[in-house]
Structure formats: C-alpha cells, structure tokens
Tab-separated table of C-alpha atoms in Angstrom:
chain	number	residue	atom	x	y	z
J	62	UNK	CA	18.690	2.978	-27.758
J	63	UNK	CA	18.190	1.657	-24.083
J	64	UNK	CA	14.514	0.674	-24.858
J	65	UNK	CA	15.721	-0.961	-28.067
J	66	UNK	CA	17.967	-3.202	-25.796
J	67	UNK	CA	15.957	-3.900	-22.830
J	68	UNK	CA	13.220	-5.531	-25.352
J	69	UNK	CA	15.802	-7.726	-27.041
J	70	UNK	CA	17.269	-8.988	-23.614
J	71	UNK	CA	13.255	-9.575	-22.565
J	72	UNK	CA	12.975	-11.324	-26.072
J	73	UNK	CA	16.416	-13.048	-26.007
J	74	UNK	CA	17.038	-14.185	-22.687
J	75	UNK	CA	14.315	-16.821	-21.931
J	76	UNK	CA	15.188	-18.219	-24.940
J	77	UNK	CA	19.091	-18.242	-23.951
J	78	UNK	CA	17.928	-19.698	-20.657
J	79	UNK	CA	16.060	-22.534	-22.363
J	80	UNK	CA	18.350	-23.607	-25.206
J	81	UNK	CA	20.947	-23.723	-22.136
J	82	UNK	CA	18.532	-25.817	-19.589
J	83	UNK	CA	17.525	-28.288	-22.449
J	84	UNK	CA	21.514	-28.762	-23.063
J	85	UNK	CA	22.503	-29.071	-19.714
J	86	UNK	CA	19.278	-31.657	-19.350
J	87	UNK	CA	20.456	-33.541	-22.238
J	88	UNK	CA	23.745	-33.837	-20.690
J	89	UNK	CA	22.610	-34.743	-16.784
J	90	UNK	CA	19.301	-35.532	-17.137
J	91	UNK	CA	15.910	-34.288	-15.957
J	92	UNK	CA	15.979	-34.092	-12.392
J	93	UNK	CA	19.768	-33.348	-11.906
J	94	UNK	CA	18.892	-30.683	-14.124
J	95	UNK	CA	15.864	-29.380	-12.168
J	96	UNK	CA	17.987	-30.103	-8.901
J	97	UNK	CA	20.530	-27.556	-9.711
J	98	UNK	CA	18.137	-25.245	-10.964
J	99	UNK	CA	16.614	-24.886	-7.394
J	100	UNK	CA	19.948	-25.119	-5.361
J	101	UNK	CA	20.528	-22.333	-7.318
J	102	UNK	CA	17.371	-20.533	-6.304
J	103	UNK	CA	18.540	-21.625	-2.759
J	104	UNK	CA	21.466	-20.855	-2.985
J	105	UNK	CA	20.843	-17.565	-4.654
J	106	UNK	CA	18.345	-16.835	-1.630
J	107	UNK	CA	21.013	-17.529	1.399
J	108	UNK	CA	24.109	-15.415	-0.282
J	109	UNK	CA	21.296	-12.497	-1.162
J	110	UNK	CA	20.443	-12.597	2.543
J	111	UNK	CA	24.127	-12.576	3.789
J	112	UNK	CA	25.251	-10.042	1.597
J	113	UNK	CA	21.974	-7.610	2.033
J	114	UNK	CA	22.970	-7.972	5.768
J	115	UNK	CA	26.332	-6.767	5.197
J	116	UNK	CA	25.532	-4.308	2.895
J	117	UNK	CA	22.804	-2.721	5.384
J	118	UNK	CA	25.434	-3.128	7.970
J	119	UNK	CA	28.012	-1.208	6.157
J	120	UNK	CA	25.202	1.333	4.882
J	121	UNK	CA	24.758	1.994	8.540
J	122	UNK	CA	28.036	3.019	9.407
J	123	UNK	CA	28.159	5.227	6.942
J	124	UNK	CA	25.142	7.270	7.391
J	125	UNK	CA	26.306	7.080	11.253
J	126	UNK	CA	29.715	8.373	10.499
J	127	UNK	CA	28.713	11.503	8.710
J	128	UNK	CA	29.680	10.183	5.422
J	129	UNK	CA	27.117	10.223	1.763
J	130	UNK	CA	27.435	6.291	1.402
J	131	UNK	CA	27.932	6.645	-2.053
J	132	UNK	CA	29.915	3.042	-2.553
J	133	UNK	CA	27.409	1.116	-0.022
J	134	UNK	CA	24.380	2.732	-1.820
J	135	UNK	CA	25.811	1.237	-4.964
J	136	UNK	CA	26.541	-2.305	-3.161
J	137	UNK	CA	23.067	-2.794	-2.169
J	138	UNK	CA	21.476	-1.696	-5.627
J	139	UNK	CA	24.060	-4.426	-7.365
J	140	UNK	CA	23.217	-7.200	-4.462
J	141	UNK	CA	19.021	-6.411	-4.916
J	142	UNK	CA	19.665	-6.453	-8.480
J	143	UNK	CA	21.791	-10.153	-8.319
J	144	UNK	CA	19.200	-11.416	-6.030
J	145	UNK	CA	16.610	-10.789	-8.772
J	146	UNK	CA	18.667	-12.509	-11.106
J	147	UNK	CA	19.361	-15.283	-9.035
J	148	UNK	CA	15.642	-15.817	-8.202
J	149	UNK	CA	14.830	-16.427	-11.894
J	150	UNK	CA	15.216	-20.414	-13.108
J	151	UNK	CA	17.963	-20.503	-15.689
J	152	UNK	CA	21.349	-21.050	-15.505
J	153	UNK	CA	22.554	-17.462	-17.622
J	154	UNK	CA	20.825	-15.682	-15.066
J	155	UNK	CA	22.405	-17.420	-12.118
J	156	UNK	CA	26.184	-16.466	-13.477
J	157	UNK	CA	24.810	-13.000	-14.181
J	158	UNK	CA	23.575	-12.415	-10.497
J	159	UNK	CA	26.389	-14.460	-8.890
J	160	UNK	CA	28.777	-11.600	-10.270
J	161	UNK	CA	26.353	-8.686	-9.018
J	162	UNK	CA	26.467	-10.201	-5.401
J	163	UNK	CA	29.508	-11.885	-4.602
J	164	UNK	CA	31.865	-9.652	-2.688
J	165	UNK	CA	34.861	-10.390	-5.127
J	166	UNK	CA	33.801	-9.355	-8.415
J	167	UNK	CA	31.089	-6.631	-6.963
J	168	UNK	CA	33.627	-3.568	-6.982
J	169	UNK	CA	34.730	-4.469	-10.440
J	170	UNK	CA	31.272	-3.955	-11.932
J	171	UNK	CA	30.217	-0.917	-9.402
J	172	UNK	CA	32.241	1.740	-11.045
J	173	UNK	CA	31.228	1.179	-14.700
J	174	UNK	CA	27.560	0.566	-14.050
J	175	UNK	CA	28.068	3.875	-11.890
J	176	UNK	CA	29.059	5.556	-14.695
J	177	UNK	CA	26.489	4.157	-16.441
J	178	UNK	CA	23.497	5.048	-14.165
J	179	UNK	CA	25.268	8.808	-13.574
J	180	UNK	CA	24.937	8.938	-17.509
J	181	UNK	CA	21.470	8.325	-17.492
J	182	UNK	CA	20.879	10.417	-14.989
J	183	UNK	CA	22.281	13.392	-15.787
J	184	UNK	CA	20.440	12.999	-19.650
J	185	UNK	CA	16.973	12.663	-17.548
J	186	UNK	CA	18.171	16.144	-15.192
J	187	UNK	CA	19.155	17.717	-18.499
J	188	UNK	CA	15.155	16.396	-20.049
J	189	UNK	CA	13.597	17.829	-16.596
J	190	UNK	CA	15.053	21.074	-17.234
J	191	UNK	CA	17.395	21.034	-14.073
J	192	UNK	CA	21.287	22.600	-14.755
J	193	UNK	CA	23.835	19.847	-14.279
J	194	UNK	CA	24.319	18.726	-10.731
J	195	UNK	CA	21.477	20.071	-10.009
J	196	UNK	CA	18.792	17.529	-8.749
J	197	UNK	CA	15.775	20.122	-7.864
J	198	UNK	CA	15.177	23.305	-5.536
J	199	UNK	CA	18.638	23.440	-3.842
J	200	UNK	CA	20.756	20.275	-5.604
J	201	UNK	CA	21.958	17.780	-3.175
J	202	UNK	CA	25.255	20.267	-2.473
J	203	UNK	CA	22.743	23.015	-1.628
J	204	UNK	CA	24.094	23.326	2.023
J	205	UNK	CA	27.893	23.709	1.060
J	206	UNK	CA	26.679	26.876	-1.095
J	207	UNK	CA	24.599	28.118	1.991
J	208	UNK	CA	21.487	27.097	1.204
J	209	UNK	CA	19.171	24.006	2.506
J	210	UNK	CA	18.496	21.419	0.555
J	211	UNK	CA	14.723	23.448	-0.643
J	212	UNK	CA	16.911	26.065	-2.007
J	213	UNK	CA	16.408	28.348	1.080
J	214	UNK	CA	19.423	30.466	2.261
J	215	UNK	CA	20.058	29.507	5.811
J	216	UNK	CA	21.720	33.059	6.343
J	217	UNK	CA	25.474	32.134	6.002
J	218	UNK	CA	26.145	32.931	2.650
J	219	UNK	CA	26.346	36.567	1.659
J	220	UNK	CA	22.683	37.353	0.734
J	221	UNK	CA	21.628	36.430	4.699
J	222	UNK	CA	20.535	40.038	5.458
J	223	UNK	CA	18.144	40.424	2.204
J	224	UNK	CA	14.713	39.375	2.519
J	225	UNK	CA	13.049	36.794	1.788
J	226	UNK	CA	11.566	35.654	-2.167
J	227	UNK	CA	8.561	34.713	-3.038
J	228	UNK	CA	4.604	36.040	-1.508
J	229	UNK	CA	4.585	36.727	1.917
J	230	UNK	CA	1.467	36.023	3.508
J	231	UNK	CA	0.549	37.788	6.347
J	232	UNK	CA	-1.083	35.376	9.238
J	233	UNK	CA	-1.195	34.646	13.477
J	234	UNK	CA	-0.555	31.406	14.430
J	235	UNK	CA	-3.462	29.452	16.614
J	236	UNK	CA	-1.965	26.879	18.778
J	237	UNK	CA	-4.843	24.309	20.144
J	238	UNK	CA	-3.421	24.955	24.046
J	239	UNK	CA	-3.837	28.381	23.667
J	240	UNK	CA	-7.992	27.884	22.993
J	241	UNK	CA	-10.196	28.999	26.473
C-alpha cells in the first residue's frame, strides 16, 4: 500500500505544484510569481537553520541529562523533513514543510506520524524475524533486564554465576610493549 502511495504523490505532486504556480502566475504575474517562489526557498533555508539549531540544542540536553530524547529525536526528523520540502520550488510544498518546521503546529503532527513510523517499524521487526520490542541482540531495553545492549548478561540478573554461551576459544593475549 505505502509503495502504491509514494508513486502517486511522485506522479501527482509536480503536477499539483505546476497547475498551482501557473495560477498563481496568471494572477501576479511572472516575476512576482518567481519572486515568491525563491523567498520561499529563502525563507525556507533561514527558519530550517533556526529551528535545526534549536532542535540540536534541545537534543543536547537531553542526551546530557540522562534522558532517551525520544520527542527531540522526532523534532529534528520533522524539521529535516520540512526543510526538504521547503527547498523544492512550488508553493504545495512550501505549506507542507512550513507545518513540519514551525514550532506551533510541529507537536500536533509528531505524535501521529510517530505512530505512524512505530507502525512501520514494528511490521519491518516482525519481517526481520525479531519478537516485538525487540530491535536485535539485546533490544534497546536490554540493560533494564540485565543484559547489555549485545545481549550479554552483565552479571546482575539471576543467571550471573552460569557461564558463558557460545565457543570459547582458548588464546594469550600479546600486547606490542610487552615484545623484547
């Protein structure tokens, strides 16, 4: 179904965007028309870089607090996404990136494209053959069950004393200071 609908936006869109250019020229004029087209690629450009700034910013003190920045993760995906959008000519792509980037309508469209993108990835975990919430060796909550994030038991969880799975291989370590 998603394929389906990402070739009929690829198909549908320029043609949106130039029905809606050749109507707004009709109505303005050529270079009025061509002059708002590139204030809007300006435009675009500046509130991209302003926004990417705060979003790294707030990305930042996240990570530094201790905290999975789940909602500023999600910020700067929607703001790099808008910034492609407002980078492309048109003036339907220009609305549609304005509302992935500006600060005001950006947490109204995070949680149901985060649904969204959870959906899809939980069908592509479920195609890879990982259980759910699983994301590989050890899932990202691997540490809370005491495990690393490999899948490794780090000894605090209640198999700690058993040994160790897998092949052991049997070997002496040669350090290049310890040479003659």
């Amino acid at each position: 179904m998603l394929p389906l609908v990402l070739v009929l936006s690829f198909l549908l869109l320029p043609v949106l965007e130039i029905l809606l250019i050749v109507q707004v020229g009709q109505v303005l004029g050529g270079w009025p028309t061509a002059g708002l087209l590139a204030a809007g690629i300006l435009l675009g450009g500046w509130i991209v870089r302003r926004e990417g700034r705060r979003a790294w910013r707030a990305l930042n003190a996240a990570l530094s607090r201790g905290e999975l920045p789940e909602r500023e993760l999600g910020d700067a995906a929607l703001i790099m996404a808008g910034g492609v959008l407002l980078m492309v000519p048109g003036f339907l792509t220009d609305v549609l990136g304005l509302l992935l980037v500006v600060p005001v309508t950006r947490p109204l469209l995070r949680r149901p494209l985060g649904k969204v993108a959870s959906r899809r990835l939980a069908s592509v975990q479920a195609r890879a053959g990982f259980p759910p919430g699983m994301t590989g060796p050890g899932g990202f909550n691997a540490t809370a069950r005491g495990g690393d994030p490999f899948g490794r038991s780090t000894g605090t969880s209640a198999d700690a004393g058993r040994a160790p799975r897998g092949t052991v291989v049997q070997g002496e370590v040669i350090h290049d200071d310890d040479r003659p």
